[in-house]
PDB file of C-alpha atoms and ligand atoms in Angstrom:
ATOM      1  CA  MET A   1     -15.292  -6.700  -9.581  1.00 95.00           C
ATOM      2  CA  LEU A   2     -11.826  -5.110  -9.492  1.00 98.00           C
ATOM      3  CA  TYR A   3      -8.853  -7.405 -10.116  1.00 98.00           C
ATOM      4  CA  LEU A   4      -5.913  -6.747  -7.782  1.00 99.00           C
ATOM      5  CA  GLY A   5      -2.254  -7.753  -7.973  1.00 99.00           C
ATOM      6  CA  VAL A   6      -0.408  -7.514  -4.651  1.00 99.00           C
ATOM      7  CA  LEU A   7       3.316  -7.071  -3.992  1.00 99.00           C
ATOM      8  CA  ALA A   8       4.629  -7.793  -0.492  1.00 98.00           C
ATOM      9  CA  SER A   9       7.971  -8.381   1.211  1.00 98.00           C
ATOM     10  CA  GLY A  10       7.037  -9.650   4.667  1.00 98.00           C
ATOM     11  CA  ARG A  11       4.340 -10.219   7.256  1.00 98.00           C
ATOM     12  CA  GLY A  12       1.459  -9.219   4.985  1.00 98.00           C
ATOM     13  CA  SER A  13      -0.977  -7.856   7.574  1.00 98.00           C
ATOM     14  CA  ASN A  14      -2.116  -5.170   5.120  1.00 98.00           C
ATOM     15  CA  PHE A  15      -2.622  -7.852   2.486  1.00 98.00           C
ATOM     16  CA  GLN A  16      -4.717  -9.719   5.060  1.00 98.00           C
ATOM     17  CA  ALA A  17      -6.799  -6.597   5.813  1.00 98.00           C
ATOM     18  CA  ILE A  18      -7.595  -6.317   2.093  1.00 98.00           C
ATOM     19  CA  VAL A  19      -8.472 -10.013   1.822  1.00 98.00           C
ATOM     20  CA  ASP A  20     -10.675  -9.656   4.906  1.00 98.00           C
ATOM     21  CA  ALA A  21     -12.489  -6.617   3.466  1.00 98.00           C
ATOM     22  CA  ILE A  22     -13.175  -8.613   0.305  1.00 98.00           C
ATOM     23  CA  GLY A  23     -14.376 -11.564   2.418  1.00 98.00           C
ATOM     24  CA  ALA A  24     -16.648  -9.286   4.459  1.00 98.00           C
ATOM     25  CA  GLY A  25     -18.262  -7.978   1.282  1.00 97.00           C
ATOM     26  CA  SER A  26     -17.150  -4.379   1.819  1.00 95.00           C
ATOM     27  CA  LEU A  27     -14.743  -4.401  -1.128  1.00 97.00           C
ATOM     28  CA  ALA A  28     -15.855  -5.626  -4.555  1.00 98.00           C
ATOM     29  CA  ALA A  29     -12.466  -6.971  -5.632  1.00 98.00           C
ATOM     30  CA  ALA A  30     -10.474 -10.169  -6.043  1.00 98.00           C
ATOM     31  CA  VAL A  31      -6.740 -10.727  -5.533  1.00 98.00           C
ATOM     32  CA  LYS A  32      -5.572 -12.443  -8.712  1.00 98.00           C
ATOM     33  CA  LEU A  33      -1.921 -12.838  -7.722  1.00 99.00           C
ATOM     34  CA  LEU A  34       0.455 -12.139  -4.827  1.00 99.00           C
ATOM     35  CA  ILE A  35       4.112 -11.646  -5.730  1.00 98.00           C
ATOM     36  CA  VAL A  36       6.777 -11.606  -3.014  1.00 98.00           C
ATOM     37  CA  ASP A  37      10.422 -10.618  -3.421  1.00 98.00           C
ATOM     38  CA  VAL A  38      11.608 -12.332  -0.226  1.00 98.00           C
ATOM     39  CA  PRO A  39      11.658 -16.114   0.194  1.00 96.00           C
ATOM     40  CA  GLY A  40       9.564 -17.220   3.156  1.00 94.00           C
ATOM     41  CA  ALA A  41       7.602 -13.959   3.392  1.00 98.00           C
ATOM     42  CA  PHE A  42       4.666 -14.685   5.698  1.00 98.00           C
ATOM     43  CA  ALA A  43       2.277 -13.042   3.223  1.00 98.00           C
ATOM     44  CA  VAL A  44       2.576 -16.273   1.212  1.00 98.00           C
ATOM     45  CA  GLU A  45       1.062 -18.295   4.081  1.00 98.00           C
ATOM     46  CA  ARG A  46      -1.902 -15.955   4.049  1.00 98.00           C
ATOM     47  CA  ALA A  47      -2.325 -16.384   0.296  1.00 98.00           C
ATOM     48  CA  ARG A  48      -2.147 -20.157   0.661  1.00 98.00           C
ATOM     49  CA  LYS A  49      -4.810 -20.089   3.370  1.00 98.00           C
ATOM     50  CA  HIS A  50      -7.164 -18.137   1.136  1.00 98.00           C
ATOM     51  CA  SER A  51      -6.350 -20.110  -2.039  1.00 98.00           C
ATOM     52  CA  ILE A  52      -4.840 -17.047  -3.709  1.00 98.00           C
ATOM     53  CA  GLU A  53      -2.212 -17.664  -6.365  1.00 98.00           C
ATOM     54  CA  PHE A  54       1.287 -16.539  -5.349  1.00 98.00           C
ATOM     55  CA  LEU A  55       4.758 -16.299  -6.835  1.00 98.00           C
ATOM     56  CA  TYR A  56       8.191 -15.704  -5.361  1.00 98.00           C
ATOM     57  CA  LEU A  57      10.254 -13.738  -7.844  1.00 98.00           C
ATOM     58  CA  ASP A  58      13.926 -13.516  -6.944  1.00 98.00           C
ATOM     59  CA  PRO A  59      15.235 -10.064  -7.927  1.00 98.00           C
ATOM     60  CA  LYS A  60      18.720 -11.529  -8.328  1.00 97.00           C
ATOM     61  CA  GLU A  61      17.526 -13.722 -11.158  1.00 97.00           C
ATOM     62  CA  SER A  62      16.605 -10.703 -13.294  1.00 97.00           C
ATOM     63  CA  PRO A  63      19.378  -9.079 -15.351  1.00 98.00           C
ATOM     64  CA  SER A  64      18.410  -5.598 -14.086  1.00 98.00           C
ATOM     65  CA  LYS A  65      15.960  -3.821 -11.793  1.00 98.00           C
ATOM     66  CA  ASP A  66      13.968  -2.680 -14.807  1.00 98.00           C
ATOM     67  CA  ALA A  67      13.789  -6.245 -16.089  1.00 98.00           C
ATOM     68  CA  TYR A  68      12.526  -7.398 -12.677  1.00 98.00           C
ATOM     69  CA  PHE A  69       9.684  -4.899 -12.734  1.00 98.00           C
ATOM     70  CA  ALA A  70       8.918  -5.662 -16.379  1.00 98.00           C
ATOM     71  CA  ARG A  71       8.504  -9.309 -15.355  1.00 98.00           C
ATOM     72  CA  ILE A  72       6.169  -8.306 -12.513  1.00 98.00           C
ATOM     73  CA  ALA A  73       4.120  -6.188 -14.948  1.00 98.00           C
ATOM     74  CA  GLU A  74       3.896  -9.153 -17.306  1.00 98.00           C
ATOM     75  CA  GLU A  75       2.695 -11.531 -14.580  1.00 98.00           C
ATOM     76  CA  PHE A  76       0.017  -9.094 -13.438  1.00 98.00           C
ATOM     77  CA  ALA A  77      -1.108  -8.124 -16.946  1.00 98.00           C
ATOM     78  CA  GLY A  78      -1.359 -11.795 -17.868  1.00 98.00           C
ATOM     79  CA  ARG A  79      -3.930 -12.287 -15.119  1.00 98.00           C
ATOM     80  CA  GLY A  80      -6.025  -9.252 -15.959  1.00 98.00           C
ATOM     81  CA  VAL A  81      -4.869  -7.219 -12.948  1.00 98.00           C
ATOM     82  CA  GLU A  82      -6.327  -3.698 -12.959  1.00 98.00           C
ATOM     83  CA  LEU A  83      -4.823  -2.230  -9.787  1.00 99.00           C
ATOM     84  CA  VAL A  84      -1.466  -3.061  -8.184  1.00 99.00           C
ATOM     85  CA  ILE A  85      -1.218  -2.937  -4.387  1.00 99.00           C
ATOM     86  CA  LEU A  86       2.083  -2.483  -2.552  1.00 98.00           C
ATOM     87  CA  ALA A  87       1.371  -4.056   0.821  1.00 98.00           C
ATOM     88  CA  GLY A  88       4.631  -3.712   2.711  1.00 98.00           C
ATOM     89  CA  PHE A  89       6.757  -3.985  -0.427  1.00 98.00           C
ATOM     90  CA  MET A  90      10.241  -2.758   0.401  1.00 96.00           C
ATOM     91  CA  ARG A  91      11.573  -1.810  -3.023  1.00 96.00           C
ATOM     92  CA  ILE A  92      11.340   1.281  -5.159  1.00 96.00           C
ATOM     93  CA  VAL A  93       9.098   0.485  -8.099  1.00 97.00           C
ATOM     94  CA  ARG A  94      10.734   1.026 -11.484  1.00 98.00           C
ATOM     95  CA  LYS A  95       9.430   2.528 -14.692  1.00 98.00           C
ATOM     96  CA  PRO A  96       8.338  -0.642 -16.543  1.00 98.00           C
ATOM     97  CA  LEU A  97       5.713  -1.409 -13.872  1.00 98.00           C
ATOM     98  CA  ILE A  98       4.653   2.240 -13.508  1.00 98.00           C
ATOM     99  CA  ASP A  99       4.262   2.614 -17.277  1.00 98.00           C
ATOM    100  CA  ALA A 100       2.197  -0.569 -17.430  1.00 98.00           C
ATOM    101  CA  PHE A 101      -0.084   0.641 -14.592  1.00 98.00           C
ATOM    102  CA  PRO A 102      -0.117   4.479 -14.672  1.00 96.00           C
ATOM    103  CA  ASN A 103      -1.903   5.830 -11.572  1.00 96.00           C
ATOM    104  CA  ARG A 104      -2.944   2.250 -10.974  1.00 98.00           C
ATOM    105  CA  ILE A 105      -0.414   1.360  -8.268  1.00 98.00           C
ATOM    106  CA  MET A 106      -1.177   2.125  -4.616  1.00 98.00           C
ATOM    107  CA  ASN A 107       1.227   2.077  -1.689  1.00 98.00           C
ATOM    108  CA  ILE A 108       0.727   2.318   2.066  1.00 98.00           C
ATOM    109  CA  HIS A 109       3.356   4.237   4.017  1.00 98.00           C
ATOM    110  CA  PRO A 110       3.563   4.311   7.832  1.00 98.00           C
ATOM    111  CA  ALA A 111       3.882   8.114   8.216  1.00 98.00           C
ATOM    112  CA  LEU A 112       2.090  11.271   7.178  1.00 98.00           C
ATOM    113  CA  LEU A 113       3.843  11.952   3.878  1.00 98.00           C
ATOM    114  CA  PRO A 114       5.758  13.971   2.877  1.00 98.00           C
ATOM    115  CA  SER A 115       7.182  13.555   6.404  1.00 98.00           C
ATOM    116  CA  PHE A 116       9.393  10.560   7.051  1.00 98.00           C
ATOM    117  CA  PRO A 117       9.527   8.812   3.669  1.00 98.00           C
ATOM    118  CA  GLY A 118      11.661   5.740   3.063  1.00 96.00           C
ATOM    119  CA  LEU A 119      12.299   2.962   5.520  1.00 95.00           C
ATOM    120  CA  HIS A 120      11.152   2.919   9.164  1.00 97.00           C
ATOM    121  CA  GLY A 121       8.699   5.843   8.975  1.00 97.00           C
ATOM    122  CA  GLN A 122       7.433   5.035  12.485  1.00 98.00           C
ATOM    123  CA  LYS A 123      10.926   5.011  14.032  1.00 97.00           C
ATOM    124  CA  GLN A 124      11.818   8.247  12.270  1.00 97.00           C
ATOM    125  CA  ALA A 125       8.674   9.902  13.695  1.00 97.00           C
ATOM    126  CA  ALA A 126       9.221   8.595  17.258  1.00 96.00           C
ATOM    127  CA  GLU A 127      12.858   9.713  17.240  1.00 96.00           C
ATOM    128  CA  TYR A 128      12.019  13.116  15.772  1.00 97.00           C
ATOM    129  CA  GLY A 129       9.576  13.726  18.615  1.00 96.00           C
ATOM    130  CA  VAL A 130       6.546  14.750  16.549  1.00 96.00           C
ATOM    131  CA  ARG A 131       3.197  14.866  18.361  1.00 95.00           C
ATOM    132  CA  ILE A 132       1.174  13.478  15.480  1.00 96.00           C
ATOM    133  CA  SER A 133       2.054  10.848  12.926  1.00 97.00           C
ATOM    134  CA  GLY A 134       0.012   8.324  10.972  1.00 97.00           C
ATOM    135  CA  CYS A 135      -0.169   6.635   7.620  1.00 97.00           C
ATOM    136  CA  THR A 136      -0.743   7.483   3.989  1.00 97.00           C
ATOM    137  CA  VAL A 137      -2.177   5.644   1.010  1.00 97.00           C
ATOM    138  CA  HIS A 138      -0.885   7.152  -2.212  1.00 98.00           C
ATOM    139  CA  PHE A 139      -0.520   6.424  -5.887  1.00 98.00           C
ATOM    140  CA  VAL A 140       2.988   5.398  -6.844  1.00 98.00           C
ATOM    141  CA  ASP A 141       5.218   7.402  -9.138  1.00 96.00           C
ATOM    142  CA  GLU A 142       8.926   6.999  -9.796  1.00 93.00           C
ATOM    143  CA  GLY A 143      10.017   8.782  -6.622  1.00 95.00           C
ATOM    144  CA  MET A 144      10.314   7.315  -3.158  1.00 95.00           C
ATOM    145  CA  ASP A 145       6.897   7.783  -1.479  1.00 97.00           C
ATOM    146  CA  THR A 146       6.201  10.907  -3.544  1.00 97.00           C
ATOM    147  CA  GLY A 147       3.028  10.062  -5.502  1.00 97.00           C
ATOM    148  CA  PRO A 148      -0.417  11.702  -5.143  1.00 97.00           C
ATOM    149  CA  VAL A 149      -1.990  11.215  -1.683  1.00 96.00           C
ATOM    150  CA  ILE A 150      -5.340   9.394  -1.489  1.00 96.00           C
ATOM    151  CA  ILE A 151      -6.130   8.969   2.229  1.00 95.00           C
ATOM    152  CA  GLN A 152      -4.245   9.794   5.411  1.00 95.00           C
ATOM    153  CA  ALA A 153      -4.989   8.819   8.995  1.00 95.00           C
ATOM    154  CA  ALA A 154      -3.395  10.559  11.975  1.00 95.00           C
ATOM    155  CA  VAL A 155      -2.466   9.084  15.353  1.00 95.00           C
ATOM    156  CA  PRO A 156      -1.127  10.834  18.457  1.00 94.00           C
ATOM    157  CA  VAL A 157       2.513  10.286  19.407  1.00 94.00           C
ATOM    158  CA  SER A 158       3.745  10.356  23.008  1.00 94.00           C
ATOM    159  CA  PRO A 159       7.321  11.039  24.100  1.00 94.00           C
ATOM    160  CA  ASP A 160       7.204   7.574  25.700  1.00 94.00           C
ATOM    161  CA  ASP A 161       6.402   5.881  22.416  1.00 94.00           C
ATOM    162  CA  THR A 162       8.910   3.441  21.024  1.00 94.00           C
ATOM    163  CA  ASP A 163       9.141   2.321  17.439  1.00 95.00           C
ATOM    164  CA  ASP A 164       7.046  -0.722  18.450  1.00 96.00           C
ATOM    165  CA  THR A 165       4.241   1.068  20.294  1.00 96.00           C
ATOM    166  CA  LEU A 166       3.880   3.711  17.603  1.00 97.00           C
ATOM    167  CA  SER A 167       4.046   1.105  14.815  1.00 98.00           C
ATOM    168  CA  ALA A 168       1.194  -0.848  16.420  1.00 98.00           C
ATOM    169  CA  ARG A 169      -0.977   2.278  16.710  1.00 96.00           C
ATOM    170  CA  ILE A 170      -0.307   3.247  13.109  1.00 97.00           C
ATOM    171  CA  LEU A 171      -0.833  -0.292  11.800  1.00 98.00           C
ATOM    172  CA  LYS A 172      -4.423  -0.334  13.090  1.00 97.00           C
ATOM    173  CA  GLN A 173      -5.139   2.713  10.951  1.00 96.00           C
ATOM    174  CA  GLU A 174      -3.298   1.232   7.956  1.00 97.00           C
ATOM    175  CA  HIS A 175      -5.698  -1.703   8.074  1.00 97.00           C
ATOM    176  CA  ARG A 176      -8.641   0.715   7.934  1.00 96.00           C
ATOM    177  CA  ILE A 177      -7.534   3.125   5.234  1.00 96.00           C
ATOM    178  CA  PHE A 178      -5.925   0.774   2.722  1.00 97.00           C
ATOM    179  CA  PRO A 179      -9.087  -1.257   1.951  1.00 97.00           C
ATOM    180  CA  GLU A 180     -11.013   2.013   1.956  1.00 95.00           C
ATOM    181  CA  ALA A 181      -8.731   3.614  -0.654  1.00 96.00           C
ATOM    182  CA  ILE A 182      -9.094   0.520  -2.849  1.00 98.00           C
ATOM    183  CA  ARG A 183     -12.873   0.672  -2.409  1.00 97.00           C
ATOM    184  CA  LEU A 184     -12.910   4.313  -3.562  1.00 96.00           C
ATOM    185  CA  TYR A 185     -10.881   3.292  -6.599  1.00 97.00           C
ATOM    186  CA  ALA A 186     -13.151   0.311  -7.315  1.00 97.00           C
ATOM    187  CA  GLU A 187     -16.151   2.655  -7.214  1.00 96.00           C
ATOM    188  CA  GLY A 188     -14.474   4.921  -9.769  1.00 96.00           C
ATOM    189  CA  ARG A 189     -14.379   7.836  -7.325  1.00 94.00           C
ATOM    190  CA  LEU A 190     -10.687   8.787  -7.498  1.00 96.00           C
ATOM    191  CA  LYS A 191      -9.511  11.345 -10.011  1.00 97.00           C
ATOM    192  CA  VAL A 192      -5.868  12.397 -10.175  1.00 97.00           C
ATOM    193  CA  GLU A 193      -5.291  16.046 -11.101  1.00 97.00           C
ATOM    194  CA  GLY A 194      -1.561  16.728 -11.148  1.00 95.00           C
ATOM    195  CA  ARG A 195      -0.480  15.622  -7.729  1.00 94.00           C
ATOM    196  CA  VAL A 196      -3.891  16.136  -6.128  1.00 95.00           C
ATOM    197  CA  VAL A 197      -6.442  13.358  -5.854  1.00 95.00           C
ATOM    198  CA  ARG A 198     -10.109  14.331  -5.922  1.00 93.00           C
ATOM    199  CA  ILE A 199     -12.626  11.962  -4.361  1.00 92.00           C
ATOM    200  CA  ALA A 200     -16.086  12.099  -5.895  1.00 92.00           C
ATOM    201  CA  GLY A 201     -18.788  12.595  -3.292  1.00 88.00           C
ATOM    202  CA  TYR A 202     -16.391  13.835  -0.629  1.00 84.00           C
ATOM    203  CA  GLU A 203     -15.918  17.365   0.598  1.00 74.00           C
ATOM    204  CA  ALA A 204     -13.481  18.148   3.372  1.00 69.00           C
ATOM    205  CA  GLY A 205     -15.148  19.101   6.649  1.00 62.00           C
ATOM    206  CA  GLU A 206     -14.367  19.565  10.319  1.00 57.00           C
ATOM    207  CA  ASP A 207     -14.884  15.882  11.003  1.00 58.00           C
ATOM    208  CA  ALA A 208     -12.040  14.993   8.664  1.00 56.00           C
ATOM    209  CA  VAL A 209      -9.365  15.540  11.295  1.00 61.00           C
ATOM    210  CA  LEU A 210      -8.274  12.032  12.199  1.00 75.00           C
ATOM    211  CA  ILE A 211      -8.967  10.215   8.966  1.00 78.00           C
ATOM    212  CA  ASN A 212      -9.152  12.216   5.789  1.00 79.00           C
ATOM    213  CA  PRO A 213     -11.510  11.495   4.141  1.00 76.00           C
ATOM    214  CA  PRO A 214     -13.609  10.215   7.054  1.00 78.00           C
ATOM    215  CA  LEU A 215     -14.632   6.588   6.624  1.00 75.00           C
ATOM    216  CA  PRO A 216     -18.325   5.755   6.228  1.00 75.00           C
TER     217      PRO A 216
HETATM  218  C1  GAR B   1       3.525  -1.524   7.109  1.00 85.11           C
HETATM  219  O1  GAR B   1       3.663  -0.774   8.288  1.00 85.11           O
HETATM  220  C2  GAR B   1       3.681  -0.632   5.882  1.00 85.11           C
HETATM  221  O2  GAR B   1       3.141   0.642   6.074  1.00 85.11           O
HETATM  222  C3  GAR B   1       5.171  -0.571   5.761  1.00 85.11           C
HETATM  223  O3  GAR B   1       5.624  -1.864   6.048  1.00 85.11           O
HETATM  224  C4  GAR B   1       4.703  -2.488   6.939  1.00 85.11           C
HETATM  225  C5  GAR B   1       4.277  -3.787   6.320  1.00 85.11           C
HETATM  226  O4  GAR B   1       3.484  -4.520   7.208  1.00 85.11           O
HETATM  227  N1  GAR B   1       5.574  -0.162   4.456  1.00 85.11           N
HETATM  228  C6  GAR B   1       6.631   0.581   4.200  1.00 85.11           C
HETATM  229  O5  GAR B   1       7.373   0.983   5.070  1.00 85.11           O
HETATM  230  C7  GAR B   1       6.848   0.898   2.721  1.00 85.11           C
HETATM  231  N2  GAR B   1       7.943   1.818   2.579  1.00 85.11           N
HETATM  232  P1  GAR B   1       2.634  -5.729   6.693  1.00 85.11           P
HETATM  233  O6  GAR B   1       3.604  -6.625   5.896  1.00 85.11           O
HETATM  234  O7  GAR B   1       2.146  -6.414   7.935  1.00 85.11           O
HETATM  235  O8  GAR B   1       1.524  -5.200   5.841  1.00 85.11           O
END
């Protein structure tokens, strides 16, 4: 059983997808603590509903950004968290948390990295006029959306897409690949070599076009 700590800033639909995968028995994990950095983040309602412990930590109450992330690391470590999940967490993670959980922090980003990092990946893609976009689960390093890629899923983009229509299409795939990446981690199948992640038992093939690696 893998112990998860989740960070979220808003709606929390990815958090919900992870909780649902655990509930369905497809992910052998437990969320030990949800931390939000925004008061009233809807993710908290989801935690409450599932009797998951949660905390609101106000970044303004910490003397520095590093101190804020040191506090987060302390809260997670104190509950035996093994893997930290950024589920719509809208801050750049600082060194104290990364050092406490090296290659043990995962983020979901709503674009095919390294394209369109930062905020509003879906809007950036729609406005750029790309034909394909998607989402990426990656390990977190000190850069902005730069860590080793674990799984990506692609979706088609139409010139008629708006930020909203493209976001909805991408979100469906986010909800598939995020629990899957955590499952691969829980099964001990992810190995980071430099910036490349190897997945034990997976070899790239022709069927890996839309989701890479293909889901079982
Ligand atoms: C998701 O689309 C996620 O990929 C994105 O925020 C949304 C959160 O939705 N994350 C980022 O942009 C991180 N830079 P959710 O709160 O419903 O999971």
